[in-house]
PDB file of C-alpha atoms in Angstrom:
ATOM      1  CA  MET M 214      41.669   2.546 -38.609  1.00  0.00           C
ATOM      2  CA  ALA M 215      42.087   3.792 -35.313  1.00  0.00           C
ATOM      3  CA  VAL M 216      40.381   2.256 -31.920  1.00  0.00           C
ATOM      4  CA  ALA M 217      37.986   4.825 -30.789  1.00  0.00           C
ATOM      5  CA  LYS M 218      37.910   5.673 -27.014  1.00  0.00           C
ATOM      6  CA  GLY M 219      35.633   3.480 -24.759  1.00  0.00           C
ATOM      7  CA  LYS M 220      36.704  -0.170 -26.202  1.00  0.00           C
ATOM      8  CA  ILE M 221      37.462  -2.809 -24.464  1.00  0.00           C
ATOM      9  CA  ILE M 222      38.663  -5.860 -23.896  1.00  0.00           C
ATOM     10  CA  ALA M 223      37.236  -9.411 -25.133  1.00  0.00           C
ATOM     11  CA  VAL M 224      38.470 -12.861 -23.015  1.00  0.00           C
ATOM     12  CA  ILE M 225      37.192 -16.597 -24.100  1.00  0.00           C
ATOM     13  CA  ALA M 226      39.461 -18.592 -21.611  1.00  0.00           C
ATOM     14  CA  ASP M 227      39.902 -21.359 -18.725  1.00  0.00           C
ATOM     15  CA  ARG M 228      38.110 -20.034 -15.454  1.00  0.00           C
ATOM     16  CA  ASP M 229      42.182 -19.414 -14.253  1.00  0.00           C
ATOM     17  CA  THR M 230      42.713 -16.889 -16.671  1.00  0.00           C
ATOM     18  CA  CYS M 231      39.541 -14.877 -17.125  1.00  0.00           C
ATOM     19  CA  THR M 232      39.401 -15.188 -13.290  1.00  0.00           C
ATOM     20  CA  GLY M 233      43.605 -13.014 -13.465  1.00  0.00           C
ATOM     21  CA  PHE M 234      41.645 -10.928 -16.065  1.00  0.00           C
ATOM     22  CA  LEU M 235      38.961  -9.690 -14.616  1.00  0.00           C
ATOM     23  CA  LEU M 236      40.968  -8.895 -11.493  1.00  0.00           C
ATOM     24  CA  GLY M 237      42.531  -7.001 -13.501  1.00  0.00           C
ATOM     25  CA  GLY M 238      40.403  -4.715 -14.199  1.00  0.00           C
ATOM     26  CA  ILE M 239      38.656  -6.008 -17.956  1.00  0.00           C
ATOM     27  CA  GLY M 240      35.312  -7.185 -16.321  1.00  0.00           C
ATOM     28  CA  GLU M 241      32.077  -5.635 -17.616  1.00  0.00           C
ATOM     29  CA  ILE M 242      28.355  -5.763 -17.964  1.00  0.00           C
ATOM     30  CA  ASN M 243      27.267  -3.884 -20.565  1.00  0.00           C
ATOM     31  CA  ALA M 244      23.836  -2.448 -19.897  1.00  0.00           C
ATOM     32  CA  LYS M 245      22.079  -5.047 -22.336  1.00  0.00           C
ATOM     33  CA  ARG M 246      23.250  -7.369 -19.340  1.00  0.00           C
ATOM     34  CA  GLN M 247      26.199  -9.108 -22.235  1.00  0.00           C
ATOM     35  CA  LYS M 248      29.644 -10.239 -20.208  1.00  0.00           C
ATOM     36  CA  ASN M 249      32.592  -9.151 -22.093  1.00  0.00           C
ATOM     37  CA  PHE M 250      34.289 -12.922 -21.386  1.00  0.00           C
ATOM     38  CA  LEU M 251      33.027 -16.130 -21.539  1.00  0.00           C
ATOM     39  CA  VAL M 252      34.678 -18.613 -18.970  1.00  0.00           C
ATOM     40  CA  VAL M 253      35.341 -21.914 -21.180  1.00  0.00           C
ATOM     41  CA  GLY M 254      35.071 -25.589 -18.363  1.00  0.00           C
ATOM     42  CA  LYS M 255      34.439 -29.429 -19.168  1.00  0.00           C
ATOM     43  CA  GLU M 256      31.502 -28.405 -20.213  1.00  0.00           C
ATOM     44  CA  THR M 257      31.429 -25.804 -22.229  1.00  0.00           C
ATOM     45  CA  THR M 258      30.447 -26.913 -25.793  1.00  0.00           C
ATOM     46  CA  VAL M 259      32.218 -26.060 -29.090  1.00  0.00           C
ATOM     47  CA  GLN M 260      28.692 -23.821 -29.916  1.00  0.00           C
ATOM     48  CA  GLU M 261      28.787 -22.139 -26.845  1.00  0.00           C
ATOM     49  CA  ILE M 262      32.920 -21.064 -27.625  1.00  0.00           C
ATOM     50  CA  GLN M 263      31.610 -20.518 -31.035  1.00  0.00           C
ATOM     51  CA  ASP M 264      28.370 -17.898 -30.381  1.00  0.00           C
ATOM     52  CA  ALA M 265      30.502 -16.141 -28.010  1.00  0.00           C
ATOM     53  CA  PHE M 266      33.624 -15.465 -30.254  1.00  0.00           C
ATOM     54  CA  VAL M 267      31.166 -14.748 -32.992  1.00  0.00           C
ATOM     55  CA  LYS M 268      29.193 -12.005 -30.238  1.00  0.00           C
ATOM     56  CA  PHE M 269      32.642 -10.645 -29.175  1.00  0.00           C
ATOM     57  CA  THR M 270      33.827 -10.256 -33.389  1.00  0.00           C
ATOM     58  CA  THR M 271      30.907  -8.019 -34.098  1.00  0.00           C
ATOM     59  CA  ARG M 272      30.208  -6.183 -30.922  1.00  0.00           C
ATOM     60  CA  ALA M 273      31.116  -2.745 -31.415  1.00  0.00           C
ATOM     61  CA  ASP M 274      32.612  -1.671 -28.295  1.00  0.00           C
ATOM     62  CA  VAL M 275      35.230  -4.481 -28.337  1.00  0.00           C
ATOM     63  CA  ALA M 276      38.721  -4.094 -29.918  1.00  0.00           C
ATOM     64  CA  ILE M 277      40.870  -7.021 -28.879  1.00  0.00           C
ATOM     65  CA  ILE M 278      39.553 -10.543 -27.863  1.00  0.00           C
ATOM     66  CA  LEU M 279      42.384 -12.628 -25.752  1.00  0.00           C
ATOM     67  CA  ILE M 280      41.499 -16.455 -26.246  1.00  0.00           C
ATOM     68  CA  THR M 281      43.673 -19.466 -24.502  1.00  0.00           C
ATOM     69  CA  GLN M 282      45.599 -21.134 -27.266  1.00  0.00           C
ATOM     70  CA  LYS M 283      43.985 -24.459 -26.145  1.00  0.00           C
ATOM     71  CA  VAL M 284      40.486 -22.802 -26.598  1.00  0.00           C
ATOM     72  CA  ALA M 285      41.202 -21.447 -29.802  1.00  0.00           C
ATOM     73  CA  GLU M 286      41.995 -24.693 -31.218  1.00  0.00           C
ATOM     74  CA  GLU M 287      38.576 -25.833 -30.934  1.00  0.00           C
ATOM     75  CA  ILE M 288      37.341 -23.405 -32.981  1.00  0.00           C
ATOM     76  CA  ARG M 289      40.319 -22.802 -35.913  1.00  0.00           C
ATOM     77  CA  HIS M 290      38.087 -22.461 -38.433  1.00  0.00           C
ATOM     78  CA  LEU M 291      36.357 -19.337 -37.327  1.00  0.00           C
ATOM     79  CA  ILE M 292      40.021 -17.628 -35.568  1.00  0.00           C
ATOM     80  CA  ASP M 293      41.039 -18.466 -39.356  1.00  0.00           C
ATOM     81  CA  SER M 294      38.565 -16.801 -41.142  1.00  0.00           C
ATOM     82  CA  HIS M 295      38.357 -13.761 -38.581  1.00  0.00           C
ATOM     83  CA  VAL M 296      40.639 -11.107 -40.396  1.00  0.00           C
ATOM     84  CA  GLN M 297      39.636  -7.877 -39.691  1.00  0.00           C
ATOM     85  CA  PRO M 298      41.934  -6.097 -38.192  1.00  0.00           C
ATOM     86  CA  ILE M 299      39.365  -4.993 -35.474  1.00  0.00           C
ATOM     87  CA  PRO M 300      38.875  -6.812 -33.304  1.00  0.00           C
ATOM     88  CA  ALA M 301      42.259  -8.003 -32.920  1.00  0.00           C
ATOM     89  CA  VAL M 302      41.874 -11.708 -31.945  1.00  0.00           C
ATOM     90  CA  LEU M 303      44.836 -12.327 -29.719  1.00  0.00           C
ATOM     91  CA  GLU M 304      46.007 -16.246 -28.420  1.00  0.00           C
ATOM     92  CA  ILE M 305      47.763 -16.542 -25.181  1.00  0.00           C
ATOM     93  CA  PRO M 306      48.975 -19.267 -23.603  1.00  0.00           C
ATOM     94  CA  SER M 307      47.044 -21.062 -20.474  1.00  0.00           C
ATOM     95  CA  LYS M 308      49.168 -22.719 -17.069  1.00  0.00           C
ATOM     96  CA  ASP M 309      47.917 -26.231 -18.576  1.00  0.00           C
ATOM     97  CA  CYS M 310      49.147 -25.688 -21.725  1.00  0.00           C
ATOM     98  CA  PRO M 311      52.280 -24.041 -22.984  1.00  0.00           C
ATOM     99  CA  TYR M 312      52.139 -21.499 -26.043  1.00  0.00           C
ATOM    100  CA  ASP M 313      53.037 -23.082 -29.113  1.00  0.00           C
ATOM    101  CA  SER M 314      53.571 -20.187 -32.144  1.00  0.00           C
ATOM    102  CA  SER M 315      53.504 -22.675 -35.286  1.00  0.00           C
ATOM    103  CA  LYS M 316      49.152 -22.574 -34.318  1.00  0.00           C
ATOM    104  CA  ASP M 317      49.134 -19.062 -34.071  1.00  0.00           C
ATOM    105  CA  SER M 318      47.217 -17.621 -36.656  1.00  0.00           C
ATOM    106  CA  ILE M 319      47.949 -14.161 -36.974  1.00  0.00           C
ATOM    107  CA  LEU M 320      51.870 -15.594 -36.890  1.00  0.00           C
ATOM    108  CA  LYS M 321      51.411 -17.712 -39.740  1.00  0.00           C
ATOM    109  CA  ARG M 322      49.752 -14.367 -41.774  1.00  0.00           C
ATOM    110  CA  ALA M 323      52.288 -11.859 -40.700  1.00  0.00           C
ATOM    111  CA  LYS M 324      54.794 -14.429 -42.116  1.00  0.00           C
ATOM    112  CA  GLY M 325      53.035 -15.184 -45.210  1.00  0.00           C
ATOM    113  CA  MET M 326      53.624 -11.644 -45.796  1.00  0.00           C
ATOM    114  CA  PHE M 327      57.403 -11.273 -45.224  1.00  0.00           C
ATOM    115  CA  SER M 328      59.238 -14.054 -47.264  1.00  0.00           C
ATOM    116  CA  SER M 329      62.760 -14.949 -45.432  1.00  0.00           C
ATOM    117  CA  GLU M 330      64.745 -12.774 -47.512  1.00  0.00           C
ATOM    118  CA  ASP M 331      63.043  -9.954 -46.351  1.00  0.00           C
ATOM    119  CA  PHE M 332      64.988 -10.860 -42.462  1.00  0.00           C
ATOM    120  CA  ARG M 333      68.406 -11.191 -44.265  1.00  0.00           C
TER     121      ARG M 333
END
């Protein structure tokens, strides 16, 4: 499935990570006043994170969702159940939490597709 022109990246992350991506030019507020990012702070509830994830996965203009692994752990059940190729959900590190590949849903699925003999 090819990604159509005009698709965007969504971000669910801490303030510093979102700021970096917004400064890089990915920020957008569409005609319906919907943002393509959620800044997760101490006051952010798990329900708010879940709602943002569901909205981003159902928006036709979102091709990739970047989510910090720390935030992803809060909604692991939703991320694990997302199997559509688009939008792709990519877990990224944050400055406070290093990336742990053993928790990444996409890597777990990829490892399950290949046997250890495929890498010999």
